[in-house]
Amino acid sequence: MAYSKETREWYENEISGIREAGLFKEERYIHSPQAAGIAVEFPVGAAPKQVINLCSNNYLGLSSHPDVVKAAHEGLDYRGYGMSSVRFICGTQDIHRQLENKLTEFLGTEDTLLFPSCMDANAGVFEAVLTEKDVMIADRLVHASIVDGMRLCKAMQDTYKHSDMAHLEEKLQEHQDKRVRMVITDGVFSMDGDLVKLDQIVALAEKYNAMVFVDESHASGFIGKTGRGTHEHCGVVGKIDIITTTLGKALGGASGGCVSGRKELVEMCRQRARPFLFSNTVAPVIVSGALKVMDLISQTTARRDKLEQNTICWRKLLTEAGFDIKEGESPIVPVMLYNARLAQDIARDLFAEGIYVVGFFFPVVPKGQARIRTQMSAAHETHHLDKAIAAFIKVGKKHDILGKGKKEIIAMYGQ
Amino acid sequence: MDEVKRMVTEYVTREYLEEGDDRVIKEDTPLITGGIVDSFSMVSLKRFLEKKYNIQIPDADATPQAFDSINNIADLVTRFTKGRV
Ligand SMILES: Cc1ncc(COP(=O)(O)O)c(C=O)c1O
């Protein structure tokens, strides 16, 4: 037998190791559509509990929007369920190209190519456009999918300290002998919620003749005055060579991603990116829903404006209550707790109070930086935030952390 | 050997510690397992050593273990420079 007793034991050991290290992840089953209020079965077997969701990427509240659901139904009726083919054989419909064109227009780029996910876009893009004569210079906090994509690419790898422009400049100087220098960053960093200094990066890229790559997964649809992303926020629309983003967060939240940017680079992806070539693309039903999402967010900024208001309000409520939060302007609002155990205990207590949040700790965030990451949505109403802050205050009092800063929390709970 | 340690300590401090980070890198401070250097940013350290000491460290030798402290790194460098004038 190939899967021998020893083999099984080896895996059992590995899994216990994950548990003992406190890194074991458990799913919670949700018995309702994605929304501000959801029904969660946790632990497994428990009766579903109605809770306020503060941890989804449903930034614009479009995941279950009736117009989007209706458009998806229509797509199912008119273009069927599946394609049973990759794009370049017989897997491309007219609506796929329509969606690509709408994304190009929205992002202010030259062309766009859909991928099964943004993970796939990031995994495939670098290998498709760079060679061993080139160098990739990435912010140290970029998303895991970018790290994987860089590993699959033959170009030299380098990194700079998070958002440290002086360090980036040193690296750009060091690599002047390369054919292409590509600066690689996230638009909004998903763990801290801080925004990239994209105007400064573009200026450095111009000075040192480099290309700029930005992953806008946590920005597309709501950062910037009309929600185009961090390039709009920083006033550099049209100056970004490659943008990748996801349809799996603000833009309807189902699935799918894209590479958008200079048309030659997008064409290289169409010809060479392996996750594009060798995997089915987004299903017609999702494309139809996403087309409606693009219509909705192009017509009005009402949803991103409401998200902005909710974010300002939530940051103010947490600060006034005495929580130690990471300053910033994105709807990702981390409540800092520094200790992994404390983060887990507080998440559990909040769940009992009807608030759904998750604790994050090493290795997802650096050691000693444990936190609860809260995320705002345009679907949240004032009554959701009122109830949430009341629960946070109650649980904060129980653990005696209100009004306490980093040093005091660490003194009480350790790091 | 001490010269190697001094150079590497200086590089690691400059390249990996954020401004305001007051941790002191000692010879046995765990770099990778201690969360100061992650495997993603380790590549620049390897390149620094190769350039500085004019050596080639094969990927098989460039393990997280070999880079986990100033002592380990100095051992690694000595191993590859040994026998050279
Ligand atoms: C910055 C970033 N890039 C890419 C992804 C992957 O997106 P997708 O779900 O489309 O694969 C995520 C999702 O977690 C992300 O946060």
XYZ file of C-alpha atoms and ligand atoms in Angstrom:
516
model
C 0.000 0.000 0.000
C 1.451 3.296 -1.035
C -0.201 5.331 1.712
C 1.472 3.317 4.461
C 0.961 3.472 8.204
C 4.221 5.403 8.519
C 3.178 7.875 5.868
C -0.124 8.497 7.629
C 1.646 8.921 10.951
C 4.030 11.430 9.447
C 1.117 13.577 8.320
C -0.706 13.158 11.627
C 2.430 14.417 13.341
C 2.693 17.416 11.060
C -0.942 18.315 11.754
C -0.477 18.002 15.531
C 2.557 20.247 15.155
C 0.361 22.877 13.503
C -2.169 22.558 16.340
C 0.475 22.779 19.057
C 1.988 25.870 17.470
C -1.471 27.464 17.726
C -1.643 27.837 13.939
C -4.521 25.465 13.215
C -7.226 27.129 11.134
C -10.849 26.173 11.460
C -13.671 27.094 9.147
C -16.941 28.496 10.352
C -20.008 27.560 8.350
C -22.208 30.469 7.342
C -25.896 29.714 6.791
C -26.822 32.894 4.958
C -25.690 35.074 2.022
C -22.705 37.349 2.658
C -23.926 40.558 4.339
C -23.499 42.894 7.319
C -25.505 40.411 9.389
C -24.882 36.684 8.911
C -25.837 33.363 10.553
C -22.728 31.480 11.701
C -22.488 27.860 12.866
C -19.614 27.775 15.349
C -18.386 25.511 16.728
C -19.398 22.884 14.165
C -22.774 21.442 15.151
C -23.915 24.512 17.104
C -27.169 26.208 16.116
C -26.404 29.083 13.666
C -25.985 32.358 15.539
C -26.911 35.744 14.074
C -23.849 38.028 14.217
C -22.564 41.303 12.768
C -19.810 40.634 10.270
C -16.724 42.833 10.742
C -14.242 40.649 8.867
C -15.332 40.324 5.248
C -13.902 42.093 2.205
C -17.446 43.005 1.148
C -16.318 46.653 1.180
C -19.059 48.004 -1.066
C -21.810 45.692 0.163
C -22.323 44.316 -3.348
C -21.825 40.614 -2.619
C -25.551 39.985 -2.312
C -26.905 43.138 -3.961
C -30.256 42.367 -5.659
C -29.216 43.956 -8.980
C -26.029 41.893 -9.053
C -27.898 38.696 -8.182
C -30.450 39.453 -10.899
C -27.724 40.089 -13.499
C -26.058 36.821 -12.522
C -29.377 34.980 -13.029
C -29.715 36.523 -16.473
C -26.154 35.569 -17.336
C -26.934 31.999 -16.353
C -29.971 32.034 -18.653
C -28.261 33.637 -21.657
C -24.718 32.311 -21.520
C -25.077 29.062 -19.594
C -23.302 27.622 -16.577
C -19.843 26.558 -17.686
C -17.400 26.842 -20.575
C -15.730 23.434 -20.359
C -12.638 24.956 -21.929
C -9.709 27.241 -21.249
C -9.862 30.696 -22.820
C -7.797 30.147 -25.969
C -9.571 26.974 -27.128
C -13.289 27.702 -26.795
C -13.617 29.331 -23.382
C -14.007 33.026 -24.237
C -17.454 34.595 -24.590
C -18.342 38.093 -25.737
C -19.100 38.999 -22.119
C -15.567 38.105 -20.983
C -14.166 40.670 -23.378
C -16.850 43.188 -22.344
C -15.828 42.835 -18.724
C -12.151 43.249 -19.641
C -12.975 46.456 -21.512
C -14.993 47.806 -18.585
C -12.139 47.103 -16.190
C -9.681 48.838 -18.545
C -11.900 51.910 -18.633
C -12.464 51.901 -14.872
C -8.798 51.459 -13.985
C -7.609 53.942 -16.614
C -5.219 51.470 -18.257
C -4.600 50.274 -21.833
C -5.859 46.683 -21.687
C -7.002 43.995 -19.231
C -6.921 40.200 -19.062
C -9.144 38.178 -16.731
C -7.647 35.395 -14.619
C -9.417 32.707 -12.578
C -8.364 34.664 -9.460
C -5.973 37.428 -8.435
C -3.837 34.722 -6.828
C -3.493 33.309 -10.355
C -2.851 36.735 -11.870
C -0.012 37.333 -9.399
C 1.308 33.801 -9.818
C 1.546 34.185 -13.587
C 2.310 37.784 -14.412
C 5.993 38.109 -13.464
C 7.137 35.011 -15.317
C 5.208 36.189 -18.378
C 6.793 39.638 -18.618
C 10.260 39.422 -17.018
C 13.463 37.532 -17.850
C 16.688 36.594 -16.087
C 18.145 39.956 -17.195
C 15.606 41.811 -15.011
C 15.074 42.519 -11.325
C 11.934 42.563 -9.159
C 12.103 44.909 -6.172
C 9.222 44.237 -3.809
C 7.925 45.831 -0.620
C 8.544 43.318 2.202
C 4.860 43.188 3.115
C 3.391 42.275 -0.277
C 0.694 39.607 -0.395
C 1.674 35.912 -0.382
C 0.440 35.441 -3.963
C 2.999 38.002 -5.172
C 5.772 36.230 -3.263
C 4.774 32.985 -4.999
C 4.665 34.661 -8.402
C 8.132 36.113 -7.878
C 9.461 32.685 -6.960
C 8.211 31.307 -10.274
C 10.023 34.016 -12.225
C 13.679 33.865 -13.336
C 14.347 37.576 -12.769
C 16.505 38.521 -9.777
C 14.554 39.112 -6.559
C 15.091 41.904 -4.107
C 13.020 43.571 -1.398
C 12.825 46.916 0.391
C 11.656 47.747 3.907
C 7.935 48.338 4.094
C 7.074 51.703 2.458
C 10.658 52.906 3.005
C 11.355 55.141 0.011
C 15.016 55.743 0.887
C 15.633 51.998 0.963
C 13.772 51.550 -2.331
C 15.914 54.272 -3.897
C 19.098 52.493 -2.755
C 17.870 49.294 -4.368
C 16.993 51.060 -7.613
C 20.506 52.520 -7.724
C 22.050 49.143 -6.983
C 20.214 47.506 -9.899
C 20.909 50.029 -12.650
C 22.724 47.331 -14.629
C 19.537 45.317 -15.200
C 17.423 45.433 -18.379
C 14.172 46.083 -16.493
C 13.617 47.114 -12.894
C 10.104 46.443 -11.593
C 8.922 47.948 -8.315
C 6.271 45.683 -6.793
C 3.795 46.699 -4.099
C 0.292 46.304 -2.739
C -2.009 49.332 -3.039
C -3.530 48.856 0.405
C -1.621 46.503 2.692
C -4.126 43.985 3.941
C -2.839 43.461 7.489
C -2.143 47.090 8.522
C -4.602 48.809 6.190
C -2.034 51.438 5.201
C -1.847 52.910 1.701
C 1.147 52.730 -0.609
C 3.034 56.001 -1.284
C 2.365 55.565 -4.962
C 3.165 59.136 -6.041
C 6.630 58.786 -4.507
C 7.140 55.360 -6.047
C 6.180 56.660 -9.491
C 8.628 59.577 -9.076
C 11.442 57.175 -8.138
C 10.496 54.878 -11.010
C 10.746 57.789 -13.424
C 14.075 58.877 -11.991
C 15.603 55.391 -12.157
C 13.804 54.071 -15.231
C 11.718 51.366 -13.555
C 8.269 49.839 -14.112
C 5.628 49.933 -11.382
C 3.375 47.030 -10.369
C 0.518 47.467 -7.883
C -1.884 44.858 -6.476
C -5.116 46.752 -5.917
C -7.173 43.909 -4.417
C -7.957 45.918 -1.265
C -8.433 49.212 -3.134
C -10.336 48.705 -6.403
C -13.849 50.114 -6.167
C -13.412 52.403 -3.166
C -9.995 54.066 -2.697
C -9.743 57.423 -4.489
C -12.479 59.982 -5.115
C -14.310 57.787 -7.621
C -13.048 54.469 -6.274
C -10.535 53.741 -9.043
C -7.849 52.793 -6.540
C -4.660 54.047 -4.929
C -3.422 55.428 -8.272
C -6.403 57.768 -8.276
C -5.865 58.625 -4.601
C -2.198 59.496 -5.292
C -2.819 61.277 -8.589
C -0.892 58.857 -10.817
C -3.607 57.325 -13.026
C -2.067 56.213 -16.320
C 1.417 55.931 -14.816
C 1.136 52.418 -13.446
C 2.506 49.754 -15.780
C 0.741 46.755 -14.248
C -2.262 46.631 -11.911
C -3.603 43.344 -10.635
C -6.871 43.185 -8.761
C -9.628 40.817 -7.682
C -13.352 40.478 -8.283
C -13.425 38.549 -5.012
C -13.609 41.465 -2.588
C -15.331 44.836 -3.246
C -16.246 44.081 -6.866
C -19.049 41.618 -6.123
C -16.952 39.256 -4.061
C -17.517 36.082 -6.081
C -14.208 35.213 -7.716
C -11.845 36.163 -10.504
C -8.925 38.506 -10.943
C -7.131 40.404 -13.663
C -3.915 41.864 -14.985
C -4.467 45.373 -16.341
C -1.924 47.829 -17.730
C 0.352 48.497 -20.711
C -1.093 46.655 -23.687
C 2.119 44.841 -24.606
C 2.495 43.521 -21.070
C -1.130 42.334 -21.035
C -0.536 40.678 -24.418
C 2.505 38.859 -23.000
C 0.226 37.501 -20.266
C -2.345 36.404 -22.860
C 0.429 34.537 -24.681
C 2.472 33.239 -21.764
C 0.889 33.419 -18.314
C 0.378 29.822 -17.286
C -2.620 30.223 -14.931
C -4.380 32.035 -17.798
C -3.431 29.458 -20.425
C -4.018 26.292 -18.464
C -7.072 26.953 -16.290
C -10.702 27.815 -17.048
C -11.525 31.465 -16.608
C -14.331 33.056 -14.578
C -17.728 31.416 -15.246
C -20.336 33.328 -17.310
C -22.648 33.763 -14.344
C -19.904 35.602 -12.423
C -18.927 37.675 -15.449
C -22.565 38.822 -15.776
C -22.706 39.764 -12.111
C -19.371 41.599 -12.343
C -20.563 43.563 -15.406
C -23.451 44.821 -13.280
C -21.032 45.694 -10.452
C -18.965 47.771 -12.888
C -22.132 49.588 -14.002
C -23.190 50.291 -10.428
C -19.849 51.694 -9.320
C -19.329 53.703 -12.516
C -22.737 55.398 -12.181
C -22.412 56.686 -8.626
C -19.910 57.002 -5.827
C -22.648 56.644 -3.195
C -21.374 53.268 -1.950
C -17.712 54.222 -1.650
C -18.788 57.489 0.024
C -20.841 55.564 2.563
C -17.926 53.213 3.161
C -15.715 56.239 3.782
C -18.219 57.651 6.280
C -18.493 54.292 8.058
C -14.706 54.060 8.217
C -14.330 57.536 9.731
C -17.100 56.784 12.236
C -15.725 53.349 13.223
C -12.174 54.644 13.667
C -13.518 57.447 15.855
C -15.664 55.092 17.965
C -12.737 52.733 18.612
C -10.335 55.568 19.422
C -12.784 57.275 21.792
C -13.413 53.961 23.541
C -9.666 53.745 24.222
C -8.579 51.022 21.809
C -5.102 51.074 20.312
C -5.751 51.091 16.545
C -3.450 51.483 13.544
C -3.986 54.966 12.169
C -4.964 55.249 8.546
C -7.761 55.937 6.123
C -8.631 52.549 4.668
C -11.626 50.491 5.825
C -9.180 47.949 7.266
C -8.937 48.944 10.941
C -6.600 46.768 13.037
C -7.162 46.774 16.803
C -3.710 46.104 18.267
C -3.391 43.549 21.101
C 0.257 42.393 20.649
C -0.380 39.038 22.358
C -1.692 36.069 20.308
C -3.633 34.512 23.187
C -5.310 37.830 24.023
C -6.304 38.339 20.361
C -7.926 34.905 20.295
C -9.689 35.416 23.641
C -11.101 38.759 22.595
C -12.308 37.391 19.241
C -14.069 34.574 21.101
C -15.687 36.929 23.622
C -16.843 39.239 20.837
C -18.431 36.315 19.025
C -20.393 35.515 22.175
C -21.593 39.133 22.049
C -22.725 38.725 18.442
C -19.722 40.310 16.703
C -17.744 38.294 14.202
C -14.033 39.181 14.019
C -10.854 37.130 13.731
C -7.552 37.373 15.605
C -4.351 37.535 13.551
C -0.924 36.625 14.905
C 2.490 35.307 13.823
C 3.230 34.166 11.118
C 0.379 36.059 9.426
C 1.658 39.281 11.048
C 5.130 39.853 12.579
C 5.894 38.457 16.035
C 4.508 40.567 18.870
C 2.035 42.312 16.541
C -1.102 40.234 17.260
C -4.334 42.016 16.523
C -7.972 41.842 15.588
C -8.522 43.122 12.088
C -11.879 44.827 11.637
C -13.176 45.777 8.212
C -15.867 48.264 7.337
C -18.478 47.794 4.635
C -20.954 50.083 2.906
C -23.510 47.483 4.012
C -23.023 48.475 7.668
C -25.686 50.791 9.101
C -25.326 52.984 12.181
C -27.134 50.403 14.319
C -24.528 47.760 13.356
C -21.686 50.035 14.428
C -23.471 51.024 17.658
C -23.984 47.410 18.611
C -20.422 46.511 17.618
C -18.800 49.284 19.666
C -20.912 48.414 22.721
C -19.643 44.825 22.494
C -16.041 45.983 21.986
C -16.259 48.194 25.069
C -17.753 45.409 27.179
C -15.059 42.933 26.135
C -12.313 45.579 26.345
C -13.307 46.297 29.952
C -13.323 42.610 30.803
C -9.696 42.333 29.646
C -8.822 45.746 31.082
C -7.202 47.117 27.929
C -9.229 50.299 27.362
C -7.081 53.431 27.331
C -3.942 51.297 27.369
C -1.180 51.605 24.798
C 1.351 49.124 23.470
C 3.684 49.182 26.474
C 0.905 48.719 29.030
C -0.826 45.913 27.136
C 2.479 44.087 26.727
C 3.266 44.606 30.418
C -0.051 42.943 31.309
C -0.191 40.134 28.762
C 3.298 39.685 27.326
C 4.207 39.854 23.677
C 36.253 35.707 11.462
C 35.428 38.591 13.804
C 35.705 40.933 10.871
C 33.135 38.817 8.987
C 30.799 38.930 11.984
C 31.125 42.672 12.281
C 30.390 43.232 8.581
C 27.392 40.889 8.589
C 25.962 42.369 11.798
C 26.209 45.824 10.308
C 24.517 44.724 7.084
C 21.700 42.852 8.846
C 20.990 45.813 11.120
C 20.871 48.254 8.238
C 19.013 46.018 5.808
C 16.390 44.436 8.055
C 15.646 46.519 11.135
C 13.003 49.202 10.693
C 13.680 52.706 11.896
C 12.918 52.887 15.619
C 13.422 49.156 16.090
C 15.715 49.047 19.107
C 16.506 45.347 19.017
C 20.229 44.613 19.170
C 21.557 41.917 16.860
C 23.957 39.698 18.785
C 26.035 36.847 17.415
C 23.464 34.252 18.410
C 20.254 36.262 17.919
C 17.871 34.064 15.909
C 17.311 35.972 12.672
C 14.897 33.788 10.706
C 13.155 31.922 13.537
C 13.165 35.188 15.510
C 11.199 36.899 12.756
C 13.852 39.526 11.920
C 14.615 38.192 8.436
C 11.958 36.240 6.542
C 12.735 33.760 3.800
C 11.353 36.237 1.235
C 13.864 38.954 2.069
C 16.757 36.549 2.771
C 17.857 36.746 -0.880
C 19.507 40.123 -0.467
C 21.618 38.786 2.408
C 22.818 35.889 0.273
C 23.685 38.253 -2.560
C 25.523 40.593 -0.180
C 27.715 37.740 1.081
C 28.418 36.447 -2.414
C 29.436 39.862 -3.677
C 31.376 40.936 -0.598
C 33.399 37.737 -0.249
C 33.437 36.785 -3.910
C 31.894 33.361 -3.275
C 29.037 31.293 -4.710
C 26.638 29.814 -2.154
C 24.656 27.003 -3.830
C 20.908 27.016 -3.077
C 21.290 23.723 -1.225
C 23.556 25.457 1.299
C 21.505 28.633 1.552
C 19.069 27.143 4.051
C 17.132 29.150 6.639
C 19.191 27.253 9.230
C 22.478 28.459 7.731
C 21.258 32.060 7.867
C 19.641 31.937 11.286
C 22.314 33.797 13.240
C 25.446 35.879 12.733
C 27.461 32.879 14.006
C 25.898 30.536 11.444
C 26.407 33.009 8.633
C 30.053 33.541 9.579
C 30.550 29.742 9.576
C 28.983 29.559 6.142
C 31.193 32.312 4.757
C 34.314 30.753 6.282
C 33.428 27.394 4.763
C 33.266 28.883 1.293
C 36.293 31.153 1.584
C 38.544 28.566 3.245
C 41.615 27.589 1.295
C 41.571 30.778 -0.697
C 44.283 33.334 -0.315
C -3.466 41.749 -1.842
C -4.142 40.517 -2.350
N -3.835 40.041 -3.569
C -4.421 38.935 -4.062
C -5.373 38.231 -3.353
C -5.982 37.005 -3.952
O -7.230 37.291 -4.513
P -8.134 36.145 -5.103
O -9.080 35.739 -4.036
O -8.799 36.753 -6.292
O -7.228 35.022 -5.519
C -5.739 38.692 -2.087
C -6.755 37.945 -1.313
O -6.616 37.585 -0.191
C -5.111 39.855 -1.568
O -5.413 40.312 -0.341
